[in-house]
CSV table of C-alpha atoms in Angstrom, one decimal:
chain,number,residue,atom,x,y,z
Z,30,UNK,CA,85.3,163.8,160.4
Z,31,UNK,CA,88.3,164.2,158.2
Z,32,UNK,CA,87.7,164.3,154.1
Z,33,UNK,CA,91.1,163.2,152.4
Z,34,UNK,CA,92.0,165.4,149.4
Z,35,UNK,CA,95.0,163.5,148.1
Z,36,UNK,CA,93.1,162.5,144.9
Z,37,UNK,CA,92.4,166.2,144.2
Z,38,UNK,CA,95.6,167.4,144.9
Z,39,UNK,CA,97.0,164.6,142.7
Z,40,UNK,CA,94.7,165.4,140.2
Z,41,UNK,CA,95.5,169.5,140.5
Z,42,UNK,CA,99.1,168.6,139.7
Z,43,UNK,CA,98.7,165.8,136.9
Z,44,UNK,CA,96.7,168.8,135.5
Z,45,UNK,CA,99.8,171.8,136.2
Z,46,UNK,CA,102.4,169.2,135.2
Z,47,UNK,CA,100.3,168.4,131.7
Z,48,UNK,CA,100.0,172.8,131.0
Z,49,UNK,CA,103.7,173.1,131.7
Z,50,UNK,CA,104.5,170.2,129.3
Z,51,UNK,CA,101.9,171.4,126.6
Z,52,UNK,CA,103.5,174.9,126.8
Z,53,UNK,CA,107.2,173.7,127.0
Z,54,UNK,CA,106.4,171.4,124.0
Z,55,UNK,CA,104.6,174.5,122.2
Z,56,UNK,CA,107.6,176.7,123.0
Z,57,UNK,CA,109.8,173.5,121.3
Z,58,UNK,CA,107.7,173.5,118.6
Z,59,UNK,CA,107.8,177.3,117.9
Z,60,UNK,CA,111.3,177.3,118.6
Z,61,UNK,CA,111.6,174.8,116.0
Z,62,UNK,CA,109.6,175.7,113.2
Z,63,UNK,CA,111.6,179.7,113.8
Z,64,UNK,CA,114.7,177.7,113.4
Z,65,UNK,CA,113.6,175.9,110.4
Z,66,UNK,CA,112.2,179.3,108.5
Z,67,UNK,CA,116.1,180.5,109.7
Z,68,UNK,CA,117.4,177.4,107.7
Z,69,UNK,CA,115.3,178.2,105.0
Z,70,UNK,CA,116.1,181.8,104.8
Z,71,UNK,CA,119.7,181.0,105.3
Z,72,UNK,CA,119.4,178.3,102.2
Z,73,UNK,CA,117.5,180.9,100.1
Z,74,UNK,CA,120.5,183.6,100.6
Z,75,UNK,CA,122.9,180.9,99.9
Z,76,UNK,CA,121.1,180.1,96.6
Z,77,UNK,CA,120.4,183.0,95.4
Z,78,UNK,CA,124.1,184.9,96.1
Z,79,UNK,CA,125.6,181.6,94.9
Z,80,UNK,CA,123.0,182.4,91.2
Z,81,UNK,CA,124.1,185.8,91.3
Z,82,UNK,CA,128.1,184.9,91.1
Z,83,UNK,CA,127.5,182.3,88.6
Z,84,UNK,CA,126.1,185.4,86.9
Z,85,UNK,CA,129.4,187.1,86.8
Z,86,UNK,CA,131.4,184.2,86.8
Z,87,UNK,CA,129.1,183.7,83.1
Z,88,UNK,CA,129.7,187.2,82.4
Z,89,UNK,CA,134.2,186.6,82.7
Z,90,UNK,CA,133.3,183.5,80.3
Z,91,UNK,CA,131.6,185.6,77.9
Z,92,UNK,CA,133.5,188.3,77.8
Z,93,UNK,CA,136.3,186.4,76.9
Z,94,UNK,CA,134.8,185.0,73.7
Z,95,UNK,CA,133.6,188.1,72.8
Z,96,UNK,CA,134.1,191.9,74.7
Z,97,UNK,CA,131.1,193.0,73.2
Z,98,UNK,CA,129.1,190.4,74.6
Z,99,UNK,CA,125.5,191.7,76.5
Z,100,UNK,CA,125.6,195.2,74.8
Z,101,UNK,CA,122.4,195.7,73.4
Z,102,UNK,CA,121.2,192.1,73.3
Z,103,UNK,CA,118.1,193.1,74.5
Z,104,UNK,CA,116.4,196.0,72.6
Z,105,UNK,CA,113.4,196.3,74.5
Z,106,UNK,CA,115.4,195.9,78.1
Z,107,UNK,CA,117.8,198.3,78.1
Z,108,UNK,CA,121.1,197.1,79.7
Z,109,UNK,CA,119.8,193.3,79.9
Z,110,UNK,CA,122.2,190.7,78.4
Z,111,UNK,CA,120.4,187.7,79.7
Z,112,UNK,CA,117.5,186.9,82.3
Z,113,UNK,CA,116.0,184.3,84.2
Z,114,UNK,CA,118.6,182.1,83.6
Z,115,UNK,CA,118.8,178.5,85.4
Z,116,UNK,CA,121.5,177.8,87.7
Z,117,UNK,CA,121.2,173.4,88.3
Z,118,UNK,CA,123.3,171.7,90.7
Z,119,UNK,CA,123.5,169.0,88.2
Z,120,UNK,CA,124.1,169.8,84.9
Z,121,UNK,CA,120.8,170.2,82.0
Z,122,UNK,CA,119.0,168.6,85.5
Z,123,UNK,CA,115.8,170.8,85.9
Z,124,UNK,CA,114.9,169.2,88.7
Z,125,UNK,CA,118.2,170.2,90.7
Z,126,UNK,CA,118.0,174.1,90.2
Z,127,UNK,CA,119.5,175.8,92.7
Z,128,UNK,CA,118.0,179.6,91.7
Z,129,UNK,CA,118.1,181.9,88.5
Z,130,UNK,CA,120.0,184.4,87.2
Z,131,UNK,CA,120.3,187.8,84.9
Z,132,UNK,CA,122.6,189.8,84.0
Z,133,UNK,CA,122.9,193.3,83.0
Z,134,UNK,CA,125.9,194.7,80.8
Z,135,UNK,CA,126.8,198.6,79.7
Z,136,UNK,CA,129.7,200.1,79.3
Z,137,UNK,CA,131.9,201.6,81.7
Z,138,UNK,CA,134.6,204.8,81.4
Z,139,UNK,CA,137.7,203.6,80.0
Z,140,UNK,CA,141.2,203.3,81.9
Z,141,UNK,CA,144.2,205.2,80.3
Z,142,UNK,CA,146.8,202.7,79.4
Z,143,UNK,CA,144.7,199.6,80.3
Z,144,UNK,CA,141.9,199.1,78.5
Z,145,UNK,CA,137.8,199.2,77.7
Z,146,UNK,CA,135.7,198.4,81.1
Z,147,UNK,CA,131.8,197.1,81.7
Z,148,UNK,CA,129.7,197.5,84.2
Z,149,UNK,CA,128.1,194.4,85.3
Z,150,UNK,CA,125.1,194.0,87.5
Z,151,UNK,CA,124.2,190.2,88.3
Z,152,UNK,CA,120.9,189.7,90.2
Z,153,UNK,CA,120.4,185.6,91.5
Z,154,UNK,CA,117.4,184.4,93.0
Z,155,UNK,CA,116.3,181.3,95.4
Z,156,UNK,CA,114.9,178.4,93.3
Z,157,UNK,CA,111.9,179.3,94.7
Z,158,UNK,CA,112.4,183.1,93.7
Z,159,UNK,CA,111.0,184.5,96.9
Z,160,UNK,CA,114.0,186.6,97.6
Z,161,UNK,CA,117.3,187.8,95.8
Z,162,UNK,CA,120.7,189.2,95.8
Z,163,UNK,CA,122.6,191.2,93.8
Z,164,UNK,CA,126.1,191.9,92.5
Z,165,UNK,CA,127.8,194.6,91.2
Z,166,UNK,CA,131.3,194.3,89.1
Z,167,UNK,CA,133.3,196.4,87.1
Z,168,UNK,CA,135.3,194.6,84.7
Z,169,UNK,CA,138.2,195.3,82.6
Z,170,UNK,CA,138.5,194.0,79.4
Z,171,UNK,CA,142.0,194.0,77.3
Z,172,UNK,CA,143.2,192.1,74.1
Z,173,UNK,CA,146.2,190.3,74.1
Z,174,UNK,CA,147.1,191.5,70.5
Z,175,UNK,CA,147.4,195.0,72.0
Z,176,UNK,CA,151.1,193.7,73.5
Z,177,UNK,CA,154.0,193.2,71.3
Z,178,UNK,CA,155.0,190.9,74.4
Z,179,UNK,CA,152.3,189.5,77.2
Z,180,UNK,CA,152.4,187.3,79.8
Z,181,UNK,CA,151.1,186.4,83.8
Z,182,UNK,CA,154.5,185.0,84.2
Z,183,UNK,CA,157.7,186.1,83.5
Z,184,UNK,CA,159.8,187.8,80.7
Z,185,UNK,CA,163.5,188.0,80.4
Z,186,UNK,CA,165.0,190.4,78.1
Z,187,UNK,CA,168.6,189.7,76.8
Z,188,UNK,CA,171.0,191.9,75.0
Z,189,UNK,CA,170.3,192.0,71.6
Z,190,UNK,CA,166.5,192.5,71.8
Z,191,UNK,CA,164.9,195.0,70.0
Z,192,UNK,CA,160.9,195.6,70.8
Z,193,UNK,CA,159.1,197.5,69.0
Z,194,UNK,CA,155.4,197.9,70.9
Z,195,UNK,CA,153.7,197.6,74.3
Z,196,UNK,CA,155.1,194.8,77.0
Z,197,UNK,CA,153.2,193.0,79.9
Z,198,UNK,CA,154.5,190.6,82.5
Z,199,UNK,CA,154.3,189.5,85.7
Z,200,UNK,CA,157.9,189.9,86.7
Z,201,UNK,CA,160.3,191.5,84.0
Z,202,UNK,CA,164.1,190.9,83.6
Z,203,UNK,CA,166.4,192.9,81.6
Z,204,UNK,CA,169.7,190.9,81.2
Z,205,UNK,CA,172.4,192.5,80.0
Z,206,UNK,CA,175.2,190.8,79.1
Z,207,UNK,CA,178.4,192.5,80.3
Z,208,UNK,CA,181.2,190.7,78.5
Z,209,UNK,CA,179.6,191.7,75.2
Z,210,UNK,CA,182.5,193.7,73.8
Z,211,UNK,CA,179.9,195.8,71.2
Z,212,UNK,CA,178.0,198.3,73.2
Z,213,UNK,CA,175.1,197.6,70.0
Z,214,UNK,CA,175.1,193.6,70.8
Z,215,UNK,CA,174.7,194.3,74.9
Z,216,UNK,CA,171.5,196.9,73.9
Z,217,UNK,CA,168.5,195.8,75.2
Z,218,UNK,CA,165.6,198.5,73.4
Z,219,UNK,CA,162.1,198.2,74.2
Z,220,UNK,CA,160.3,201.4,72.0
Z,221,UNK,CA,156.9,201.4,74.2
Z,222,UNK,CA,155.4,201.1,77.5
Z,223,UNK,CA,157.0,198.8,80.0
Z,224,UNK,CA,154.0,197.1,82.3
Z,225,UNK,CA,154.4,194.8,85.0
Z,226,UNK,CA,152.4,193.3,87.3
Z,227,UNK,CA,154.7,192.5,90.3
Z,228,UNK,CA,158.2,193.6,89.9
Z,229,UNK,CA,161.1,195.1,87.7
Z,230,UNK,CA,164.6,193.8,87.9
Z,231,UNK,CA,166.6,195.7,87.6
Z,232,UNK,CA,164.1,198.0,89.9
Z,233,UNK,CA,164.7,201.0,87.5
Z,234,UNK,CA,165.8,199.5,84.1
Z,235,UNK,CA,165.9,203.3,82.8
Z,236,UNK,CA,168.7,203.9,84.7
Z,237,UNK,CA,171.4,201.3,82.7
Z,238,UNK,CA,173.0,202.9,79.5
Z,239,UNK,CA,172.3,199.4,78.2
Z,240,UNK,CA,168.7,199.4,78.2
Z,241,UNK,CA,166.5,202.0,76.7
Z,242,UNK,CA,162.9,202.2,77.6
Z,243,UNK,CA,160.8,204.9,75.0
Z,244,UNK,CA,157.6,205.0,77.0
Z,245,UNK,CA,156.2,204.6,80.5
Z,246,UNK,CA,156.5,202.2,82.6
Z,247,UNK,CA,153.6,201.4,85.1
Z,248,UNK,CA,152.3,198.6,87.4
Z,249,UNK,CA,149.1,196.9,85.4
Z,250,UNK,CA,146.7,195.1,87.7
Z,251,UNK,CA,146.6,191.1,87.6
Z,252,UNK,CA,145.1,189.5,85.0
Z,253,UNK,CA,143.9,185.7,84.0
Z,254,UNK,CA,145.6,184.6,80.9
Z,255,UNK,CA,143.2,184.5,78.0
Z,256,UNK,CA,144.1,180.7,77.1
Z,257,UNK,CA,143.0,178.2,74.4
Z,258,UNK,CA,139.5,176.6,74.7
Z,259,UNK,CA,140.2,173.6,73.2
Z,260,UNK,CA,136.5,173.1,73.2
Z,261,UNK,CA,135.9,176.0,71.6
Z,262,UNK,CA,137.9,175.2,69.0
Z,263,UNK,CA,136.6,171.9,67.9
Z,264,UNK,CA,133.3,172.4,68.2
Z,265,UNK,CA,134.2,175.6,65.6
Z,266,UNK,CA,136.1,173.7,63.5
Z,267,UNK,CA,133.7,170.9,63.1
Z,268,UNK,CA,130.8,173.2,62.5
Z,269,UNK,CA,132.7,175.1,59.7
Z,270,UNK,CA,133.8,171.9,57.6
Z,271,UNK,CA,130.4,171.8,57.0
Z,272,UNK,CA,130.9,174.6,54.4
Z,273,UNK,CA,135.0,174.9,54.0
Z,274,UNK,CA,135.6,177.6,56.4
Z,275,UNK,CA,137.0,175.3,59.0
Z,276,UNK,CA,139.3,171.8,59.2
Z,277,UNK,CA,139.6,169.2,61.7
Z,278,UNK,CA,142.6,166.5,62.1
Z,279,UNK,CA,142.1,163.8,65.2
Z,280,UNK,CA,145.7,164.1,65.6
Z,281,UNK,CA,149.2,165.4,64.4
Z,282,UNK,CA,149.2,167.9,61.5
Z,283,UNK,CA,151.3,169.6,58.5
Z,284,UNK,CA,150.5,172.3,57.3
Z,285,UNK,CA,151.8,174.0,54.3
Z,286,UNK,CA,150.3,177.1,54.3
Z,287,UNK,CA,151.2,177.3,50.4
Z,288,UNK,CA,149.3,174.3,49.3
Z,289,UNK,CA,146.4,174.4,52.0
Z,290,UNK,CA,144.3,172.6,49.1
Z,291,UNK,CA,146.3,169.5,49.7
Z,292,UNK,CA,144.1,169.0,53.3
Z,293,UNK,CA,140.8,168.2,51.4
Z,294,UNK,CA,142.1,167.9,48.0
Z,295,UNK,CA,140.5,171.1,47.0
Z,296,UNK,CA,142.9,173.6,45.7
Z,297,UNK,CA,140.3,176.3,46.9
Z,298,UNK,CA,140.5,175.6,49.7
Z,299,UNK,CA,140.8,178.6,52.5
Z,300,UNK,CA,139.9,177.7,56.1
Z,301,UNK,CA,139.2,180.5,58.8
Z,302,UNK,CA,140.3,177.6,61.2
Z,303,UNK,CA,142.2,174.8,61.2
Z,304,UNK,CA,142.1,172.3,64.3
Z,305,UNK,CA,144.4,169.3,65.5
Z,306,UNK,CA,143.7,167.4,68.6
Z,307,UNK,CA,147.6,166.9,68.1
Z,308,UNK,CA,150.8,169.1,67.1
Z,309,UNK,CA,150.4,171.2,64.4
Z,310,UNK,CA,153.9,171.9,61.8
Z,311,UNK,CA,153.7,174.9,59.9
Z,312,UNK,CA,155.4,177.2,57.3
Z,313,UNK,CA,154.5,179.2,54.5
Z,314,UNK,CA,152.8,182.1,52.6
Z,315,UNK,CA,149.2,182.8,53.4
Z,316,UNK,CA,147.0,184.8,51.2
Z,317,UNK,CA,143.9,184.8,53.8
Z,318,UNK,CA,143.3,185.6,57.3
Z,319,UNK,CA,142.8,181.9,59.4
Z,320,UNK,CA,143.3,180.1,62.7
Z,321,UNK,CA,145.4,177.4,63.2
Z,322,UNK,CA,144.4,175.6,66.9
Z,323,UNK,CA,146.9,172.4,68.0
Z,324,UNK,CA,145.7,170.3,70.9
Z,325,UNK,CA,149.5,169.9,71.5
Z,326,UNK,CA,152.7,172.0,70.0
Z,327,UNK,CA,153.2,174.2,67.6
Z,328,UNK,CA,155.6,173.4,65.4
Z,329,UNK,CA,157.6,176.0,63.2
Z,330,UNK,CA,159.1,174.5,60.5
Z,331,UNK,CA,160.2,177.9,58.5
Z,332,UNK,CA,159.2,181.4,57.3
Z,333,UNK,CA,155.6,182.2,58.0
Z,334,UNK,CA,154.6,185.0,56.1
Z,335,UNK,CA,151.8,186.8,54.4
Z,336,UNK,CA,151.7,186.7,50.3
Z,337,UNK,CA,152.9,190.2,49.2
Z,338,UNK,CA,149.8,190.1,47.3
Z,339,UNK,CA,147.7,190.3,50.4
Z,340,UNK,CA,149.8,191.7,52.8
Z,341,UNK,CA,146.5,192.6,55.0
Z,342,UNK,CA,146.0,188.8,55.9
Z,343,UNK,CA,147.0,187.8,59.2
Z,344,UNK,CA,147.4,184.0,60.9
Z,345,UNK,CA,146.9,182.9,64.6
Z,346,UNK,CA,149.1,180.5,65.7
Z,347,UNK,CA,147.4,179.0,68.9
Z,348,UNK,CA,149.1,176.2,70.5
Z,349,UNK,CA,147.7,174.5,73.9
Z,350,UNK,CA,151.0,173.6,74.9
Z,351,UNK,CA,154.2,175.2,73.3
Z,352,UNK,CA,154.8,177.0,70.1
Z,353,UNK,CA,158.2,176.0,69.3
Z,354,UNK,CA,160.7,176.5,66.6
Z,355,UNK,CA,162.8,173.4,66.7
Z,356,UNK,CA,166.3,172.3,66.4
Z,357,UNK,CA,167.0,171.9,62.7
Z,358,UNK,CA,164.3,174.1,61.4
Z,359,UNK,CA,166.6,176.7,60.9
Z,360,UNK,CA,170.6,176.5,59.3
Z,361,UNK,CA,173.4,177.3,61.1
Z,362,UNK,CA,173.6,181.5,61.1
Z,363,UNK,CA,170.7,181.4,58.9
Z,364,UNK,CA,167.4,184.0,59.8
Z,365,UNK,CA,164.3,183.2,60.0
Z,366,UNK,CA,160.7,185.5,59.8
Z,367,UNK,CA,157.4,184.5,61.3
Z,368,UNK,CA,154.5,187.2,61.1
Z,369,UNK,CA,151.4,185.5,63.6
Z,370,UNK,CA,149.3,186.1,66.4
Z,371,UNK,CA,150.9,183.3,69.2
Z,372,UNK,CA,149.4,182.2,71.6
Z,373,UNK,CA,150.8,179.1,74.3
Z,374,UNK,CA,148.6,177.7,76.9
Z,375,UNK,CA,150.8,175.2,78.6
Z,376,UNK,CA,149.3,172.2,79.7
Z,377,UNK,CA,150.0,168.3,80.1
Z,378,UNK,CA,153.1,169.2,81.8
Z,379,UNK,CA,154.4,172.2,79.4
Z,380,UNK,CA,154.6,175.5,80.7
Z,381,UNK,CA,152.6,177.3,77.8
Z,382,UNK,CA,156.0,178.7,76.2
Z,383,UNK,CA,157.2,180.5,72.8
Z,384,UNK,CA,161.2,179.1,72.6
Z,385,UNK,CA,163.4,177.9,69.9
Z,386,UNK,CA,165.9,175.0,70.1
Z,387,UNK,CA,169.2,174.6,68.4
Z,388,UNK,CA,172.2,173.3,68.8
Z,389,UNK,CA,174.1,175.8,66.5
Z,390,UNK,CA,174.3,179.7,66.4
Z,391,UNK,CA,171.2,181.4,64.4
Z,392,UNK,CA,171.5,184.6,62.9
Z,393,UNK,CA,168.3,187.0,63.1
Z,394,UNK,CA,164.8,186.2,64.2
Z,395,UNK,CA,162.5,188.5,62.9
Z,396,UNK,CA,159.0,188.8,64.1
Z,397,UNK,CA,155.9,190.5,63.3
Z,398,UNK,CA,152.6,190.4,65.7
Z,399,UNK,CA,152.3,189.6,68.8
Z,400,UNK,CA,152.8,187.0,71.3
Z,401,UNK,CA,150.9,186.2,74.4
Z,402,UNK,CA,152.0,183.2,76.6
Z,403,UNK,CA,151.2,181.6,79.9
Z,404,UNK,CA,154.6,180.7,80.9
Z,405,UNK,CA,156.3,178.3,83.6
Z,406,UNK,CA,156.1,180.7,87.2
Z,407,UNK,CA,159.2,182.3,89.0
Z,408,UNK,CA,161.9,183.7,87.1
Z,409,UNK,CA,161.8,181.3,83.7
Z,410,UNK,CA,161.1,183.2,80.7
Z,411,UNK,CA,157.8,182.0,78.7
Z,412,UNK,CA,159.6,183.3,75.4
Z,413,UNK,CA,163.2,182.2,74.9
Z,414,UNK,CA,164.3,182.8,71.5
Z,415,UNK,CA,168.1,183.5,72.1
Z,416,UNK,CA,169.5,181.3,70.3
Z,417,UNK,CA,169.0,183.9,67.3
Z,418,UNK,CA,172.0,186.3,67.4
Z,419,UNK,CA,169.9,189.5,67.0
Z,420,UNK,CA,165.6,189.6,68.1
Z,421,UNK,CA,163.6,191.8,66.2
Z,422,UNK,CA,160.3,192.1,67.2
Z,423,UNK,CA,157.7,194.4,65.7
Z,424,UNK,CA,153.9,194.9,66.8
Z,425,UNK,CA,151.0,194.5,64.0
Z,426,UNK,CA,148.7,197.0,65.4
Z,427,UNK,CA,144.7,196.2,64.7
Z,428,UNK,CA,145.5,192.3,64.6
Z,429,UNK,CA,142.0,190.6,63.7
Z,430,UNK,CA,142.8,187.3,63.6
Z,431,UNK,CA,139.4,185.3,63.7
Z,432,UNK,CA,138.3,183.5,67.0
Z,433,UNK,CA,140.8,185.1,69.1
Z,434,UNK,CA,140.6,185.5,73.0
Z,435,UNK,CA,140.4,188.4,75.0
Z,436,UNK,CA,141.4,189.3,78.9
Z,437,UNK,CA,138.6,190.0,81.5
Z,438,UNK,CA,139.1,190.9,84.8
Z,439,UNK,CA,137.2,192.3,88.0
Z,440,UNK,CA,139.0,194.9,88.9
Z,441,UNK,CA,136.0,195.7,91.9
Z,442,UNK,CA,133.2,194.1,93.2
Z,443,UNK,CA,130.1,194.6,95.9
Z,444,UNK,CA,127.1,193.8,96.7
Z,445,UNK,CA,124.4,195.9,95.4
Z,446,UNK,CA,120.6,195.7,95.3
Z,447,UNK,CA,118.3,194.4,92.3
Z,448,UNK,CA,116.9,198.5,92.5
Z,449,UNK,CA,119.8,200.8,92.9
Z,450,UNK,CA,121.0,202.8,90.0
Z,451,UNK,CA,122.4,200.4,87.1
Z,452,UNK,CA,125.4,201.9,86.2
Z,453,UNK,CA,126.1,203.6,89.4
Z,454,UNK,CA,126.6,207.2,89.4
C-alpha cells in the first residue's frame, strides 16, 4: 500500500520558505538599522564640522571688532575664549540646535611686513555631543590705519601725488601723465612700501624716472575689507546717548565739528560717536577724539582739522556708502586739509569710494591719516581726488580712533583633533 507524503513535503517547504523569509527579512532589517546608524553618524559629522566652522567663522567676526579678542578670557582655561557654545538652526531657537562649539585663541609668530597672527583651534560637536571635530586656523590680523592708502580693489596713481606711508591694493596703477611739460607736476612719489595683491601696472613701476618708490614692494595675501557695521554702530550710539558719549540722528546730518553742542543743546557736549541712518556733512576743528558713522555719504563740506590746542585728537570718518567732497565745497584754485581716519563701504549701489567733484580747477588737497576703501572692481580707482592740482598725503602713525575695524584673514586652515598640541609646534 502506497502512503502519500505530499502534505509533508508541502509542509517541509512552507517551513524552508518561512526560515529563508525570516532570515532575508532579518538581513533587511540589519541592513537597515547599519544604514540608519551610517545616517546618523554621517548627520553627527555634518553637525558637528558644520559647529566647528561656525566656530571660526565667530572667531573672523570677533576678531574684527576687536584683535585682542579670546586672549586670556578665560583665566582658569588657558587658551579658551569661549566654550560650549550653541549653534541653532533657527536663531535663539533651543530646540533647533544643530551642535556646540569652543574656541581656543593664542597668539601666533608674527609676519614681517604683514601683520600680528592667532592661532585658532575650533572644536564643534553633534547636538547630541557624542562625537566631534576639530579645526585648526591661523589667522592674520592687520589694521587698516597701518596704510596711508588701502583697498581690495583698485588704486590709480596720477602725476602729482605725493604719498607719504604704506599702500595696499588689489591692482595698482601709476599714471603718468606724459604731456605734463614740468618733470615735478608728472612725479608720481610714493615714500614707503608698495603692496599689491594681484598686479602692478606698470609691472615694474621702479623702473620710470617718473615714479619713485622708497620702500619695497611685495605681493600681500587677499584680504576681506574691514567694512562698516551699521549695526554696530547704532546699537553703540544708542547705548552711549544714555550718558553723552554717543549721538543718534534717524536720518540726514550736519555736523559742525566747532559747535558740536548745538546737537543736544549742550555746549559740553563731546561724543565718542556720532551716528546717522543718513548722510552725514561735516567740517571743522575738533578738540576730542570721536566717530562719526553715516548710513549713507559722507559729505565734506571744508577743512577738518584738529584744534592746535589738542593736536593729539583724531576723527573717523566712516561712511557706508561714499565719502565725498562735493562740487562747490571747495573755490576755484582754492586748497583744502582734511586730517581723519576714512573709511567707504559702498553699498545701495555705490561703490564704497573716497572722490571729490568739481567742475573747476582746485589747487592742493592736503591730507593727513589714512584712508581705507572698498572700491568699485576692475581698473576704477576707489580714491579719485584729481581734481586737486597737487595730492599730498601724509600717514598719522598710531591712529586710535574709537570703534574702528580691523582686517582678519585665514591665511591656512586644517583639520585637527580636539587633543593634539594647541598651538602646534
Amino acid at each position: 500500500m502506497k502512503i502519500n507524503n505530499s502534505d509533508g513535503y508541502l509542509l517541509i517547504m512552507s517551513l524552508a520558505v518561512a526560515l529563508f523569509l525570516t532570515i532575508l527579512l532579518g538581513a533587511a532589517f540589519v541592513r537597515s538599522t547599519q544604514q540608519l546608524r551610517e545616517a546618523d553618524q554621517r548627520r553627527a559629522v555634518h553637525q558637528a564640522f558644520s559647529t566647528a566652522e561656525a566656530g571660526i567663522d565667530r572667531a573672523l567676526f570677533e576678531f574684527r571688532r576687536d584683535p585682542d579678542w579670546g586672549l586670556g578670557a578665560d583665566p582658569d582655561v588657558p587658551n579658551m575664549a569661549v566654550s560650549n557654545v550653541l549653534l541653532n538652526a533657527v536663531e535663539a531657537d533651543d530646540t533647533t540646535v544643530i551642535g556646540t562649539y569652543s574656541i581656543e585663541v593664542v597668539n601666533g609668530p608674527d609676519i614681517q611686513d604683514l601683520g600680528e597672527t592667532r592661532w585658532v583651534r575650533s572644536v564643534g560637536f553633534d547636538a547630541e555631543s557624542n562625537l566631534n571635530r576639530a579645526i585648526l586656523a591661523r589667522v592674520l590680523i592687520d589694521d587698516p590705519s597701518r596704510f596711508l592708502l588701502s583697498t581690495p580693489g583698485a588704486l590709480r596713481f596720477k602725476s602729482g601725488a605725493v604719498v607719504e606711508a604704506d599702500v595696499l591694493g588689489q591692482d595698482l596703477f601709476f599714471d603718468v601723465n606724459d604731456a605734463l611739460p614740468d618733470a615735478a607736476q608728472r612725479h608720481i612719489t610714493i615714500d614707503g612700501n608698495v603692496l599689491y595683491i594681484d598686479e602692478l601696472n606698470p609691472s615694474n613701476p621702479q623702473s620710470d624716472p617718473d615714479i619713485t618708490i622708497t620702500g619695497a614692494v611685495n605681493p600681500y595675501p587677499s584680504v576681506t575689507f574691514p567694512g562698516v557695521d551699521i549695526n554696530r554702530y547704532d546699537t553703540l550710539a544708542t547705548g552711549l546717548a544714555a550718558t553723552l558719549g554717543g549721538y543718534k540722528e534717524a536720518g540726514d546730518l550736519t555736523v559742525d565739528l566747532d559747535n558740536l553742542g548745538a546737537l543736544d543743546g549742550n555746549p559740553g557736549f563731546a561724543p565718542r560717536l556720532i551716528f546717522a541712518t543718513g548722510d552725514i556733512r561735516v567740517s571743522g576743528e575738533f578738540d576730542a577724539s570721536m566717530l562719526l558713522v553715516a548710513g549713507g555719504n559722507i559729505y565734506i563740506e571744508g577743512d577738518i582739522a584738529p584744534d592746535p590746542l589738542t593736536p593729539d585728537a583724531q576723527i573717523g570718518l566712516f561712511a557706508k556708502q561714499d565719502v565725498v567732497i562735493p562740487d562747490g565745497a571747495v573755490a576755484a584754485g582754492a586748497d583744502l586739509t582734511v586730517e581723519a581716519f576714512v573709511i567707504a563701504d559702498g553699498s545701495d549701489g555705490a561703490n564704497g569710494e573716497f572722490r571729490a567733484e568739481s567742475t573747476v580747477g582746485l589747487g592742493e588737497f592736503n591730507f593727513t591719516g589714512a584712508i581705507s576703501v572698498r572700491g568699485g572692481g576692475g581698473t576704477q580707482t576707489g580714491i579719485d581726488l584729481s581734481v586737486f592740482a597737487v595730492r599730498n598725503y601724509t600717514h598719522k602713525a598710531n591712529i586710535a580712533v574709537p570703534f574702528s575695524p580691523f582686517i582678519a584673514n585665514i591665511i591656512t586652515w586644517q583639520e585637527t583633533t580636539s587633543f593634539a598640541d594647541f598651538p602646534p609646534p
